[in-house]
Tab-separated table of C-alpha atoms in Angstrom:
chain	number	residue	atom	x	y	z
A	3	MET	CA	-26.323	-29.445	19.901
A	4	LEU	CA	-28.045	-31.788	22.396
A	5	VAL	CA	-29.007	-30.282	25.879
A	6	LEU	CA	-29.565	-32.932	28.719
A	7	LEU	CA	-31.632	-31.716	31.444
A	8	PRO	CA	-33.052	-32.715	34.620
A	9	PRO	CA	-36.776	-32.842	35.282
A	10	SER	CA	-38.336	-30.907	37.799
A	11	GLU	CA	-40.056	-32.649	41.147
A	12	GLY	CA	-43.140	-30.500	40.643
A	13	LYS	CA	-45.284	-31.044	37.427
A	14	ALA	CA	-48.125	-29.342	35.907
A	15	ALA	CA	-51.283	-31.166	36.194
A	16	GLY	CA	-54.806	-31.067	34.597
A	17	GLY	CA	-55.528	-29.937	31.152
A	18	SER	CA	-57.191	-32.100	28.264
A	19	GLY	CA	-56.205	-34.286	25.712
A	20	ALA	CA	-55.566	-37.806	25.124
A	21	PRO	CA	-54.004	-40.161	27.343
A	22	LEU	CA	-50.323	-41.537	26.931
A	23	GLU	CA	-49.144	-43.432	23.833
A	24	PRO	CA	-45.781	-45.017	25.003
A	25	GLN	CA	-45.246	-46.080	21.184
A	26	ALA	CA	-44.972	-42.338	20.037
A	27	LEU	CA	-42.152	-41.444	22.795
A	28	SER	CA	-38.982	-40.455	21.121
A	29	LEU	CA	-36.205	-43.017	21.574
A	30	PRO	CA	-38.068	-45.996	21.178
A	31	GLY	CA	-35.181	-48.050	22.016
A	32	LEU	CA	-36.265	-47.407	25.493
A	33	ALA	CA	-39.826	-48.709	24.957
A	34	GLY	CA	-39.134	-52.133	26.903
A	35	ALA	CA	-37.648	-50.464	29.914
A	36	ARG	CA	-40.215	-47.652	30.060
A	37	ALA	CA	-42.814	-50.314	30.101
A	38	ALA	CA	-41.351	-52.250	32.862
A	39	VAL	CA	-41.189	-49.153	35.161
A	40	LEU	CA	-44.632	-47.744	34.068
A	41	GLU	CA	-45.994	-51.069	35.172
A	42	GLU	CA	-44.329	-51.326	38.499
A	43	LEU	CA	-45.042	-47.657	39.406
A	44	VAL	CA	-48.652	-48.091	38.636
A	45	GLU	CA	-48.973	-51.457	40.765
A	46	LEU	CA	-47.319	-49.846	43.692
A	47	CYS	CA	-49.315	-46.753	43.943
A	48	ALA	CA	-52.762	-48.914	43.274
A	49	GLY	CA	-51.914	-50.981	46.280
A	50	ASP	CA	-50.821	-49.925	49.761
A	51	GLU	CA	-50.298	-46.214	49.738
A	52	LEU	CA	-48.168	-45.951	53.072
A	53	LYS	CA	-45.691	-48.359	51.110
A	54	ALA	CA	-45.980	-46.156	48.013
A	55	ARG	CA	-45.175	-43.067	49.764
A	56	GLU	CA	-42.178	-45.136	51.495
A	57	VAL	CA	-40.881	-46.022	48.400
A	58	LEU	CA	-41.426	-42.852	46.569
A	59	GLY	CA	-40.140	-40.684	49.592
A	60	LEU	CA	-43.412	-38.782	49.669
A	61	SER	CA	-44.748	-36.806	52.677
A	62	GLU	CA	-48.400	-36.824	53.906
A	63	GLY	CA	-48.930	-33.576	52.334
A	64	LEU	CA	-48.010	-35.220	49.017
A	65	ARG	CA	-50.116	-38.232	49.315
A	66	GLY	CA	-52.133	-37.307	46.341
A	67	GLU	CA	-48.999	-38.029	44.015
A	68	VAL	CA	-49.791	-41.750	44.890
A	69	ALA	CA	-53.363	-41.741	43.340
A	70	LYS	CA	-52.008	-39.711	40.240
A	71	ASN	CA	-49.429	-42.256	39.830
A	72	ALA	CA	-51.631	-45.250	40.034
A	73	ALA	CA	-53.989	-43.438	37.113
A	74	LEU	CA	-50.994	-42.823	34.713
A	75	ARG	CA	-52.354	-45.099	31.928
A	76	SER	CA	-55.560	-42.998	31.759
A	77	ALA	CA	-54.326	-39.587	32.755
A	78	VAL	CA	-54.244	-36.552	30.103
A	79	ALA	CA	-50.845	-36.555	28.385
A	80	ARG	CA	-49.171	-33.142	27.263
A	81	PRO	CA	-45.794	-31.896	25.881
A	82	ALA	CA	-43.044	-32.655	28.363
A	83	GLY	CA	-42.094	-28.983	27.998
A	84	GLU	CA	-45.437	-28.217	29.432
A	85	ILE	CA	-45.485	-30.625	32.186
A	86	TYR	CA	-41.985	-29.687	33.915
A	87	THR	CA	-42.132	-26.728	35.903
A	88	GLY	CA	-39.888	-25.261	38.569
A	89	VAL	CA	-36.928	-22.900	38.625
A	90	LEU	CA	-34.814	-24.122	35.745
A	91	TYR	CA	-38.161	-24.368	33.593
A	92	ASP	CA	-39.127	-20.946	34.874
A	93	ALA	CA	-35.903	-19.464	33.985
A	94	LEU	CA	-35.845	-21.343	30.508
A	95	GLY	CA	-39.592	-20.024	29.706
A	96	LEU	CA	-40.233	-22.275	26.569
A	97	ALA	CA	-43.739	-21.160	26.200
A	98	ASP	CA	-42.674	-17.597	25.208
A	99	LEU	CA	-39.857	-18.401	23.338
A	100	PRO	CA	-39.485	-16.760	19.768
A	101	ALA	CA	-40.564	-19.091	16.998
A	102	ALA	CA	-36.967	-20.020	15.781
A	103	ALA	CA	-35.680	-20.549	19.246
A	104	ARG	CA	-38.577	-22.659	20.175
A	105	LYS	CA	-38.046	-25.060	17.259
A	106	ARG	CA	-34.280	-25.354	18.132
A	107	ALA	CA	-35.402	-26.285	21.728
A	108	ASP	CA	-37.673	-29.027	20.194
A	109	ARG	CA	-34.658	-30.245	18.567
A	110	SER	CA	-32.186	-29.902	21.096
A	111	LEU	CA	-33.529	-30.455	24.612
A	112	MET	CA	-33.955	-33.795	26.314
A	113	VAL	CA	-34.860	-34.284	29.867
A	114	PHE	CA	-34.021	-37.168	31.841
A	115	SER	CA	-36.651	-38.976	33.988
A	116	GLY	CA	-36.662	-41.795	36.704
A	117	LEU	CA	-39.846	-43.006	34.924
A	118	TRP	CA	-39.410	-42.444	30.886
A	119	GLY	CA	-35.597	-42.694	30.758
A	120	ALA	CA	-35.315	-39.539	28.749
A	121	VAL	CA	-38.069	-37.431	26.588
A	122	ARG	CA	-37.818	-34.854	24.319
A	123	VAL	CA	-39.911	-31.667	25.187
A	124	THR	CA	-42.270	-32.405	22.414
A	125	ASP	CA	-43.233	-36.001	23.880
A	126	ARG	CA	-46.622	-36.284	25.342
A	127	ILE	CA	-46.691	-37.642	28.948
A	128	PRO	CA	-48.739	-37.439	31.836
A	129	SER	CA	-47.998	-35.655	35.168
A	130	TYR	CA	-46.013	-38.167	37.452
A	131	ARG	CA	-43.960	-38.474	40.708
A	132	CYS	CA	-40.916	-40.572	40.341
A	133	SER	CA	-37.589	-39.431	40.899
A	134	MET	CA	-34.403	-41.023	39.683
A	135	GLY	CA	-33.391	-41.546	43.429
A	136	VAL	CA	-36.200	-44.034	44.107
A	137	LYS	CA	-35.546	-47.700	44.531
A	138	LEU	CA	-38.647	-49.651	43.014
A	139	PRO	CA	-39.094	-53.151	45.030
A	140	GLY	CA	-38.794	-55.234	41.841
A	141	LEU	CA	-36.310	-52.994	39.756
A	142	GLY	CA	-34.244	-51.602	42.254
A	143	ALA	CA	-32.480	-48.215	42.150
A	144	LEU	CA	-33.733	-46.631	38.909
A	145	GLY	CA	-30.368	-44.534	38.354
A	146	ALA	CA	-28.501	-48.207	38.033
A	147	TYR	CA	-31.583	-49.716	36.221
A	148	TRP	CA	-31.522	-47.197	33.161
A	149	ARG	CA	-27.929	-47.299	32.685
A	150	GLU	CA	-28.018	-50.330	30.593
A	151	PRO	CA	-30.688	-49.085	28.003
A	152	MET	CA	-29.701	-45.612	28.078
A	153	ALA	CA	-26.086	-46.883	27.063
A	154	ALA	CA	-27.864	-48.403	24.156
A	155	VAL	CA	-29.553	-45.373	22.557
A	156	MET	CA	-27.871	-42.239	23.817
A	157	PRO	CA	-24.808	-42.406	21.473
A	158	GLU	CA	-27.060	-42.368	18.464
A	159	ALA	CA	-29.092	-39.532	19.975
A	160	ALA	CA	-26.034	-37.446	20.672
A	161	GLY	CA	-25.617	-37.366	17.072
A	162	GLU	CA	-22.009	-35.889	16.166
A	163	GLY	CA	-22.182	-32.479	17.599
A	164	LEU	CA	-22.113	-30.738	21.146
A	165	VAL	CA	-23.346	-32.513	24.179
A	166	LEU	CA	-24.397	-29.985	26.893
A	167	ASP	CA	-24.998	-31.786	30.247
A	168	LEU	CA	-26.899	-29.922	32.799
A	169	ARG	CA	-28.232	-32.674	34.846
A	170	SER	CA	-28.061	-32.883	38.564
A	171	SER	CA	-25.676	-35.848	39.932
A	172	ALA	CA	-28.777	-38.449	40.305
A	173	TYR	CA	-29.913	-37.829	36.693
A	174	ALA	CA	-26.149	-37.992	35.459
A	175	SER	CA	-25.838	-41.657	36.948
A	176	ALA	CA	-28.236	-43.140	34.263
A	177	TRP	CA	-25.893	-42.177	31.382
A	178	LYS	CA	-22.375	-41.082	31.357
A	179	PRO	CA	-20.881	-40.185	28.029
A	180	LYS	CA	-17.890	-42.399	26.782
A	181	GLY	CA	-15.463	-42.088	24.332
A	182	GLU	CA	-15.598	-40.096	21.542
A	183	VAL	CA	-19.167	-38.701	22.724
A	184	ALA	CA	-17.630	-37.769	26.124
A	185	GLY	CA	-14.549	-35.559	24.302
A	186	ARG	CA	-17.520	-33.255	22.838
A	187	THR	CA	-19.425	-33.311	26.290
A	188	ALA	CA	-19.469	-30.359	28.849
A	189	THR	CA	-21.058	-30.114	32.015
A	190	VAL	CA	-21.771	-27.039	33.582
A	191	ARG	CA	-21.317	-25.863	37.151
A	192	VAL	CA	-22.845	-22.544	38.467
A	193	LEU	CA	-20.597	-20.847	41.165
A	194	HIS	CA	-21.557	-17.728	43.089
A	195	SER	CA	-18.774	-15.588	43.893
A	196	GLN	CA	-18.396	-13.216	46.670
A	197	ILE	CA	-15.973	-11.292	48.771
A	198	VAL	CA	-16.033	-12.303	52.338
A	199	ASP	CA	-13.242	-10.884	54.791
A	200	GLY	CA	-11.344	-9.596	51.882
A	201	ALA	CA	-11.015	-12.866	50.350
A	202	GLU	CA	-13.139	-14.651	47.496
A	203	LYS	CA	-15.386	-17.296	48.326
A	204	ARG	CA	-17.315	-19.400	45.853
A	205	SER	CA	-20.418	-21.697	46.674
A	206	VAL	CA	-23.143	-23.571	44.779
A	207	VAL	CA	-26.623	-22.122	45.452
A	208	SER	CA	-28.802	-24.909	44.614
A	209	HIS	CA	-31.944	-22.481	43.703
A	210	PHE	CA	-29.612	-19.981	41.825
A	211	ASN	CA	-28.000	-23.005	40.229
A	212	LYS	CA	-31.062	-23.831	38.408
A	213	ALA	CA	-32.013	-20.737	37.599
A	214	THR	CA	-28.871	-19.520	35.943
A	215	LYS	CA	-28.795	-22.976	33.708
A	216	GLY	CA	-32.477	-22.422	32.438
A	217	ARG	CA	-31.331	-18.644	31.536
A	218	LEU	CA	-28.113	-19.855	29.937
A	219	VAL	CA	-29.987	-22.389	27.782
A	220	ARG	CA	-32.828	-19.564	26.818
A	221	ASP	CA	-29.893	-17.222	25.691
A	222	LEU	CA	-28.176	-19.800	23.339
A	223	LEU	CA	-31.549	-20.560	22.032
A	224	VAL	CA	-32.552	-17.155	21.433
A	225	ALA	CA	-29.108	-16.010	20.182
A	226	GLY	CA	-29.298	-19.127	17.467
A	227	ALA	CA	-25.905	-20.104	18.727
A	228	ALA	CA	-24.748	-23.383	17.671
A	229	PRO	CA	-21.427	-24.709	19.132
A	230	ALA	CA	-20.243	-27.574	17.990
A	231	THR	CA	-17.486	-28.364	20.504
A	232	PRO	CA	-16.934	-27.257	24.167
A	233	ALA	CA	-14.361	-25.009	23.213
A	234	GLU	CA	-16.898	-23.057	20.906
A	235	LEU	CA	-19.468	-23.171	23.705
A	236	VAL	CA	-17.080	-21.478	25.873
A	237	THR	CA	-16.821	-18.772	23.355
A	238	ALA	CA	-20.572	-18.710	22.693
A	239	LEU	CA	-21.203	-18.077	26.426
A	240	ARG	CA	-18.688	-15.526	26.865
A	241	ASP	CA	-20.163	-13.545	23.863
A	242	LEU	CA	-23.325	-13.690	25.899
A	243	GLY	CA	-21.636	-11.912	28.760
A	244	TYR	CA	-21.355	-15.066	30.841
A	245	VAL	CA	-18.067	-15.467	32.845
A	246	VAL	CA	-16.754	-18.869	32.147
A	247	GLU	CA	-13.572	-20.725	33.404
A	248	ALA	CA	-12.681	-24.039	31.595
A	249	GLU	CA	-9.721	-25.886	30.770
A	250	ALA	CA	-9.640	-28.769	28.278
A	251	PRO	CA	-9.425	-32.502	29.662
A	252	ALA	CA	-5.596	-33.798	30.029
A	253	LYS	CA	-6.745	-36.849	28.146
A	254	PRO	CA	-8.770	-37.540	25.016
A	255	ALA	CA	-12.161	-38.847	25.327
A	256	ARG	CA	-12.747	-36.918	28.588
A	257	THR	CA	-15.751	-34.880	29.446
A	258	TRP	CA	-15.278	-31.046	29.486
A	259	SER	CA	-15.869	-29.293	32.932
A	260	LEU	CA	-17.080	-25.593	32.707
A	261	ASP	CA	-17.665	-23.201	35.828
A	262	VAL	CA	-20.015	-20.416	35.109
A	263	VAL	CA	-19.180	-17.668	37.558
A	264	VAL	CA	-21.812	-15.240	38.973
A	265	THR	CA	-21.829	-12.380	41.495
A	266	GLN	CA	-25.491	-11.696	41.849
A	267	ILE	CA	-28.158	-14.666	42.960
A	268	HIS	CA	-31.577	-13.837	41.387
């Protein structure tokens, strides 16, 4: 099973250790594309701060992120699983997973990134600020920029098993499974169900959506679940106590869409 995750806007900083070693990152087929984004981002942030903040969509309070980006080549690098923070990653709780579940996480979790394309949670990266929605002056919109290089490496990375896609729309734009891979890919939407004036109302709540996805992945890892198909994923999640609604695609080689329905927000 390959699990595709979005990154977090906030990232852990500090610590000690060696700087980035680009050649050591997973998906070596992305090396050229990564180098181009890294070079432009560092150059942008080493220049006019106001321009860099405008391009990156940063407020005055986040001006420190510009200096951080300018120093990416020499900054301390740590495993991506320690760098990414936020609601989804707090709920996932990589640091306190049981040993067997952590090994499964290291093999199966892949985080999409505006700067790196995609990395494994074991890949060592520095803390940075560059979302997939950024449009760099020389490379253009990163979602579009990454499509060609990601299309070249992701089918192999997906292997022959289930692809569980939990990315947000901005990151999903960088790679869309096609053909045979799409047929074994499942995307998950979390819906909050409540009764309003005697009728059921369903809505997506961003914060809770992320937390539920993090818990869902953690539960699969801890349980040692190994669904090979979207249909088996539905069964595995139901066995774990989730309310899941899903229908097989009307045509082959189409992505499955799963709704996880919850009644409590926490």
